[in-house]
mmCIF file of N, CA and C in Angstrom:
data_model
loop_
_atom_site.group_PDB
_atom_site.id
_atom_site.type_symbol
_atom_site.label_atom_id
_atom_site.label_comp_id
_atom_site.label_asym_id
_atom_site.label_seq_id
_atom_site.Cartn_x
_atom_site.Cartn_y
_atom_site.Cartn_z
ATOM 1 N N TYR A 1 -8.392 6.906 -9.804
ATOM 2 C CA TYR A 1 -9.074 8.326 -9.400
ATOM 3 C C TYR A 1 -8.712 9.351 -10.070
ATOM 4 N N PRO A 2 -9.331 10.643 -10.679
ATOM 5 C CA PRO A 2 -8.536 11.601 -11.462
ATOM 6 C C PRO A 2 -8.724 12.501 -10.890
ATOM 7 N N HIS A 3 -8.694 12.518 -9.077
ATOM 8 C CA HIS A 3 -8.978 13.632 -8.436
ATOM 9 C C HIS A 3 -7.707 13.725 -7.282
ATOM 10 N N ALA A 4 -6.831 11.958 -7.626
ATOM 11 C CA ALA A 4 -6.135 12.064 -6.520
ATOM 12 C C ALA A 4 -4.668 13.164 -6.777
ATOM 13 N N THR A 5 -4.067 13.493 -5.787
ATOM 14 C CA THR A 5 -3.330 14.785 -5.885
ATOM 15 C C THR A 5 -1.582 13.537 -5.942
ATOM 16 N N ALA A 6 -0.994 15.045 -6.931
ATOM 17 C CA ALA A 6 0.285 14.122 -6.943
ATOM 18 C C ALA A 6 0.688 12.671 -7.452
ATOM 19 N N ASN A 7 -0.965 12.162 -7.852
ATOM 20 C CA ASN A 7 -0.712 10.959 -8.445
ATOM 21 C C ASN A 7 -0.708 9.601 -7.343
ATOM 22 N N HIS A 8 -0.844 9.920 -6.142
ATOM 23 C CA HIS A 8 -0.447 9.117 -5.146
ATOM 24 C C HIS A 8 -0.767 7.456 -5.034
ATOM 25 N N GLN A 9 -2.296 7.558 -5.229
ATOM 26 C CA GLN A 9 -2.405 6.465 -5.742
ATOM 27 C C GLN A 9 -2.213 5.415 -6.690
ATOM 28 N N THR A 10 -1.284 6.223 -7.635
ATOM 29 C CA THR A 10 -0.395 4.790 -8.753
ATOM 30 C C THR A 10 0.738 4.958 -7.754
ATOM 31 N N ASP A 11 1.160 5.479 -7.313
ATOM 32 C CA ASP A 11 2.992 5.615 -6.665
ATOM 33 C C ASP A 11 3.209 4.294 -5.387
ATOM 34 N N ASN A 12 1.365 4.201 -4.630
ATOM 35 C CA ASN A 12 1.238 3.154 -4.227
ATOM 36 C C ASN A 12 1.409 1.619 -4.442
ATOM 37 N N ALA A 13 -0.327 2.262 -6.006
ATOM 38 C CA ALA A 13 -0.164 0.453 -6.951
ATOM 39 C C ALA A 13 1.361 0.026 -7.145
ATOM 40 N N LYS A 14 1.657 1.156 -7.932
ATOM 41 C CA LYS A 14 3.187 0.585 -8.359
ATOM 42 C C LYS A 14 4.183 -0.098 -6.903
ATOM 43 N N VAL A 15 4.454 -0.066 -6.322
ATOM 44 C CA VAL A 15 5.460 -0.375 -4.705
ATOM 45 C C VAL A 15 4.994 -1.909 -4.567
ATOM 46 N N LEU A 16 3.160 -1.725 -4.847
ATOM 47 C CA LEU A 16 3.339 -3.266 -4.563
ATOM 48 C C LEU A 16 2.665 -3.564 -5.590
ATOM 49 N N THR A 17 2.877 -3.427 -7.025
ATOM 50 C CA THR A 17 2.946 -4.160 -8.618
ATOM 51 C C THR A 17 4.586 -4.669 -8.311
ATOM 52 N N ASN A 18 5.401 -3.621 -7.631
ATOM 53 C CA ASN A 18 7.026 -4.046 -9.024
ATOM 54 C C ASN A 18 7.658 -4.808 -7.598
ATOM 55 N N PHE A 19 6.700 -4.757 -6.729
ATOM 56 C CA PHE A 19 7.364 -5.926 -5.380
ATOM 57 C C PHE A 19 6.160 -7.772 -6.043
ATOM 58 N N GLY A 20 5.715 -7.598 -6.791
ATOM 59 C CA GLY A 20 5.077 -8.097 -6.871
ATOM 60 C C GLY A 20 3.584 -9.216 -6.382
ATOM 61 N N ALA A 21 3.199 -7.939 -5.698
ATOM 62 C CA ALA A 21 1.981 -7.988 -4.697
ATOM 63 C C ALA A 21 0.699 -7.521 -5.028
ATOM 64 N N ALA A 22 0.334 -7.379 -6.483
ATOM 65 C CA ALA A 22 -0.437 -6.850 -6.381
ATOM 66 C C ALA A 22 0.170 -6.842 -7.978
ATOM 67 N N VAL A 23 -1.693 -7.002 -8.600
ATOM 68 C CA VAL A 23 -1.375 -6.532 -10.402
ATOM 69 C C VAL A 23 -2.290 -4.820 -10.803
ATOM 70 N N MET A 24 -1.155 -3.454 -11.491
ATOM 71 C CA MET A 24 -2.195 -2.463 -11.935
ATOM 72 C C MET A 24 -2.470 -2.744 -13.127
ATOM 73 N N LEU A 25 -4.209 -1.654 -12.560
ATOM 74 C CA LEU A 25 -4.170 -1.646 -14.446
ATOM 75 C C LEU A 25 -4.268 -0.009 -14.709
ATOM 76 N N ASN A 26 -3.434 0.662 -15.333
ATOM 77 C CA ASN A 26 -4.134 2.119 -15.623
ATOM 78 C C ASN A 26 -5.582 2.337 -16.293
ATOM 79 N N ASP A 27 -5.994 3.925 -16.316
ATOM 80 C CA ASP A 27 -7.769 4.054 -16.915
ATOM 81 C C ASP A 27 -7.656 2.946 -17.709
ATOM 82 N N ASN A 28 -6.463 3.992 -18.431
ATOM 83 C CA ASN A 28 -7.166 3.567 -20.292
ATOM 84 C C ASN A 28 -6.595 2.359 -20.721
ATOM 85 N N GLU A 29 -6.500 1.195 -19.699
ATOM 86 C CA GLU A 29 -5.940 -0.390 -20.185
ATOM 87 C C GLU A 29 -7.177 -1.170 -19.551
ATOM 88 N N VAL A 30 -8.536 -0.647 -18.340
ATOM 89 C CA VAL A 30 -9.892 -1.477 -18.456
ATOM 90 C C VAL A 30 -10.145 -1.844 -19.259
ATOM 91 N N SER A 31 -10.086 -1.760 -20.645
ATOM 92 C CA SER A 31 -10.778 -2.025 -21.620
ATOM 93 C C SER A 31 -10.879 -2.736 -21.826
ATOM 94 N N ASP A 32 -9.571 -2.699 -22.618
ATOM 95 C CA ASP A 32 -9.187 -3.844 -22.792
ATOM 96 C C ASP A 32 -8.394 -5.022 -22.347
ATOM 97 N N LYS A 33 -7.430 -5.467 -21.151
ATOM 98 C CA LYS A 33 -6.733 -6.113 -19.889
ATOM 99 C C LYS A 33 -7.588 -6.217 -19.132
ATOM 100 N N LEU A 34 -8.770 -6.075 -18.614
ATOM 101 C CA LEU A 34 -9.410 -6.085 -17.673
ATOM 102 C C LEU A 34 -9.601 -7.498 -16.605
ATOM 103 N N LEU A 35 -10.986 -8.051 -18.268
ATOM 104 C CA LEU A 35 -10.614 -9.781 -18.120
ATOM 105 C C LEU A 35 -9.943 -10.781 -18.464
ATOM 106 N N HIS A 36 -8.595 -9.820 -19.115
ATOM 107 C CA HIS A 36 -7.108 -10.995 -19.196
ATOM 108 C C HIS A 36 -6.194 -10.835 -17.345
ATOM 109 N N THR A 37 -6.485 -9.770 -17.531
ATOM 110 C CA THR A 37 -5.880 -9.391 -15.765
ATOM 111 C C THR A 37 -6.232 -10.308 -14.913
ATOM 112 N N VAL A 38 -8.182 -9.877 -15.139
ATOM 113 C CA VAL A 38 -9.196 -10.657 -13.449
ATOM 114 C C VAL A 38 -9.166 -12.508 -13.635
ATOM 115 N N LEU A 39 -8.595 -13.146 -15.306
ATOM 116 C CA LEU A 39 -9.372 -14.530 -15.190
ATOM 117 C C LEU A 39 -7.361 -14.578 -14.526
ATOM 118 N N SER A 40 -6.783 -14.646 -15.150
ATOM 119 C CA SER A 40 -5.516 -14.135 -14.112
ATOM 120 C C SER A 40 -4.737 -14.620 -12.600
ATOM 121 N N LEU A 41 -5.731 -13.594 -12.206
ATOM 122 C CA LEU A 41 -5.741 -13.933 -10.918
ATOM 123 C C LEU A 41 -5.802 -15.442 -10.547
ATOM 124 N N PHE A 42 -6.927 -16.447 -11.168
ATOM 125 C CA PHE A 42 -7.312 -17.631 -11.061
ATOM 126 C C PHE A 42 -6.571 -18.440 -10.252
ATOM 127 N N ASP A 43 -5.079 -17.993 -10.179
ATOM 128 C CA ASP A 43 -4.611 -19.039 -10.551
ATOM 129 C C ASP A 43 -4.158 -19.128 -9.123
ATOM 130 N N ASP A 44 -4.731 -20.465 -8.290
ATOM 131 C CA ASP A 44 -3.823 -20.316 -7.315
ATOM 132 C C ASP A 44 -2.694 -20.277 -6.699
ATOM 133 N N SER A 45 -1.464 -20.608 -7.408
ATOM 134 C CA SER A 45 -0.216 -20.373 -6.627
ATOM 135 C C SER A 45 0.383 -18.701 -6.886
ATOM 136 N N ARG A 46 -0.118 -18.258 -8.197
ATOM 137 C CA ARG A 46 0.035 -16.440 -8.448
ATOM 138 C C ARG A 46 -0.611 -16.080 -6.740
ATOM 139 N N LEU A 47 -2.118 -16.413 -6.166
ATOM 140 C CA LEU A 47 -2.748 -15.429 -5.671
ATOM 141 C C LEU A 47 -1.196 -15.857 -4.252
ATOM 142 N N LYS A 48 -1.017 -16.584 -3.727
ATOM 143 C CA LYS A 48 -0.593 -17.428 -2.913
ATOM 144 C C LYS A 48 1.117 -16.372 -2.756
ATOM 145 N N GLU A 49 1.459 -16.796 -3.757
ATOM 146 C CA GLU A 49 2.787 -15.914 -3.884
ATOM 147 C C GLU A 49 2.637 -13.866 -3.615
ATOM 148 N N MET A 50 1.695 -13.843 -4.357
ATOM 149 C CA MET A 50 1.069 -11.904 -4.032
ATOM 150 C C MET A 50 0.225 -11.993 -2.597
ATOM 151 N N SER A 51 0.512 -12.932 -2.077
ATOM 152 C CA SER A 51 -0.748 -12.639 -0.532
ATOM 153 C C SER A 51 1.510 -12.795 0.084
ATOM 154 N N GLU A 52 2.004 -14.101 0.855
ATOM 155 C CA GLU A 52 3.197 -14.222 0.746
ATOM 156 C C GLU A 52 3.570 -12.564 0.459
ATOM 157 N N ARG A 53 4.047 -11.308 -0.776
ATOM 158 C CA ARG A 53 4.695 -11.149 -0.994
ATOM 159 C C ARG A 53 4.080 -9.504 -0.121
ATOM 160 N N SER A 54 2.362 -9.216 -0.203
ATOM 161 C CA SER A 54 1.698 -9.343 0.466
ATOM 162 C C SER A 54 1.850 -8.241 1.891
ATOM 163 N N LYS A 55 2.294 -9.756 2.481
ATOM 164 C CA LYS A 55 2.696 -9.484 4.086
ATOM 165 C C LYS A 55 3.330 -9.072 4.404
ATOM 166 N N GLN A 56 4.542 -9.989 3.602
ATOM 167 C CA GLN A 56 6.116 -8.975 3.633
ATOM 168 C C GLN A 56 5.909 -7.572 3.886
ATOM 169 N N LEU A 57 5.511 -6.913 3.065
ATOM 170 C CA LEU A 57 5.878 -5.566 2.785
ATOM 171 C C LEU A 57 4.511 -4.769 4.147
ATOM 172 N N GLY A 58 3.911 -5.577 4.928
ATOM 173 C CA GLY A 58 2.783 -5.123 6.081
ATOM 174 C C GLY A 58 3.968 -4.518 7.500
ATOM 175 N N LYS A 59 3.468 -3.984 7.875
ATOM 176 C CA LYS A 59 3.256 -3.672 9.022
ATOM 177 C C LYS A 59 2.418 -3.392 9.873
ATOM 178 N N PRO A 60 2.357 -4.441 10.656
ATOM 179 C CA PRO A 60 1.293 -3.836 11.827
ATOM 180 C C PRO A 60 1.195 -3.571 13.082
ATOM 181 N N ASP A 61 2.336 -3.014 13.406
ATOM 182 C CA ASP A 61 2.472 -2.588 14.509
ATOM 183 C C ASP A 61 2.521 -1.155 13.391
ATOM 184 N N ALA A 62 2.804 -0.385 13.041
ATOM 185 C CA ALA A 62 3.141 0.747 12.490
ATOM 186 C C ALA A 62 2.169 1.878 12.866
ATOM 187 N N GLY A 63 0.018 1.835 13.073
ATOM 188 C CA GLY A 63 -0.596 2.236 14.142
ATOM 189 C C GLY A 63 0.014 2.242 16.289
ATOM 190 N N LYS A 64 0.434 1.610 16.328
ATOM 191 C CA LYS A 64 0.667 1.536 17.506
ATOM 192 C C LYS A 64 2.598 2.751 17.730
ATOM 193 N N ILE A 65 3.585 1.951 16.165
ATOM 194 C CA ILE A 65 4.825 3.131 16.918
ATOM 195 C C ILE A 65 3.975 4.412 16.390
ATOM 196 N N ILE A 66 3.140 4.659 15.277
ATOM 197 C CA ILE A 66 3.327 6.285 14.967
ATOM 198 C C ILE A 66 2.287 6.608 16.399
ATOM 199 N N ALA A 67 1.755 6.223 16.970
ATOM 200 C CA ALA A 67 1.338 6.537 18.364
ATOM 201 C C ALA A 67 1.763 7.169 19.406
ATOM 202 N N GLU A 68 3.006 5.580 19.639
ATOM 203 C CA GLU A 68 4.020 5.804 20.682
ATOM 204 C C GLU A 68 4.755 7.164 20.682
ATOM 205 N N ARG A 69 4.931 7.641 19.413
ATOM 206 C CA ARG A 69 5.967 8.644 18.907
ATOM 207 C C ARG A 69 5.278 9.555 18.609
ATOM 208 N N VAL A 70 3.534 9.699 18.627
ATOM 209 C CA VAL A 70 2.497 11.316 18.828
ATOM 210 C C VAL A 70 2.730 11.138 20.795
ATOM 211 N N LEU A 71 2.864 10.770 21.469
ATOM 212 C CA LEU A 71 2.520 10.148 22.882
ATOM 213 C C LEU A 71 4.533 11.550 23.302
ATOM 214 N N LEU A 72 5.244 10.709 22.183
ATOM 215 C CA LEU A 72 6.570 11.095 23.170
ATOM 216 C C LEU A 72 6.989 12.594 22.478
ATOM 217 N N LEU A 73 6.610 12.768 21.530
ATOM 218 C CA LEU A 73 6.478 13.841 20.662
ATOM 219 C C LEU A 73 5.865 15.210 22.195
ATOM 220 N N ALA A 74 4.596 15.212 21.883
ATOM 221 C CA ALA A 74 4.012 15.960 22.774
ATOM 222 C C ALA A 74 4.114 15.460 24.097
ATOM 223 N N GLU A 75 4.858 14.835 24.655
ATOM 224 C CA GLU A 75 5.465 14.821 26.413
ATOM 225 C C GLU A 75 6.779 15.758 26.411
ATOM 226 N N LYS A 76 7.215 16.078 24.983
ATOM 227 C CA LYS A 76 8.533 15.999 24.782
ATOM 228 C C LYS A 76 8.391 17.954 24.839
ATOM 229 N N GLU A 77 7.268 18.064 23.998
ATOM 230 C CA GLU A 77 6.227 19.785 24.276
ATOM 231 C C GLU A 77 6.014 20.271 25.243
ATOM 232 N N GLN A 78 5.314 18.960 25.949
ATOM 233 C CA GLN A 78 4.971 19.880 27.243
ATOM 234 C C GLN A 78 6.049 20.507 28.446
ATOM 235 N N GLN A 79 6.647 18.798 28.211
ATOM 236 C CA GLN A 79 8.130 19.356 28.908
ATOM 237 C C GLN A 79 8.371 20.899 29.227
ATOM 238 N N SER A 80 8.775 21.243 27.426
ATOM 239 C CA SER A 80 9.151 21.942 26.985
ATOM 240 C C SER A 80 8.499 23.307 27.464
ATOM 241 N N LYS A 81 7.505 23.851 26.808
ATOM 242 C CA LYS A 81 6.285 24.185 27.808
ATOM 243 C C LYS A 81 6.476 24.444 29.282
ATOM 244 N N SER A 82 6.943 23.917 29.691
ATOM 245 C CA SER A 82 6.881 23.814 32.065
ATOM 246 C C SER A 82 8.105 25.068 32.293
ATOM 247 N N THR A 83 9.183 24.718 31.753
ATOM 248 C CA THR A 83 10.295 24.828 31.681
ATOM 249 C C THR A 83 10.600 26.414 31.536
#
């Protein structure tokens, strides 16, 4: 996506790719490599490995943890205002 600030999408994709959880093509590679890359993903063992690696990176409780921290900070802020 050409309008992404600070190249964050590429940085995120590189993390997944470097861990073996994804494949990434740069915009300038799509014409030459897209078909080969897509066909290479029809390998069940490769997809299973990518799936397992993706699960290892996942943080299923991230939303809950963030919400708890926000509430804790809000409580501390409220307490500091009332003293």
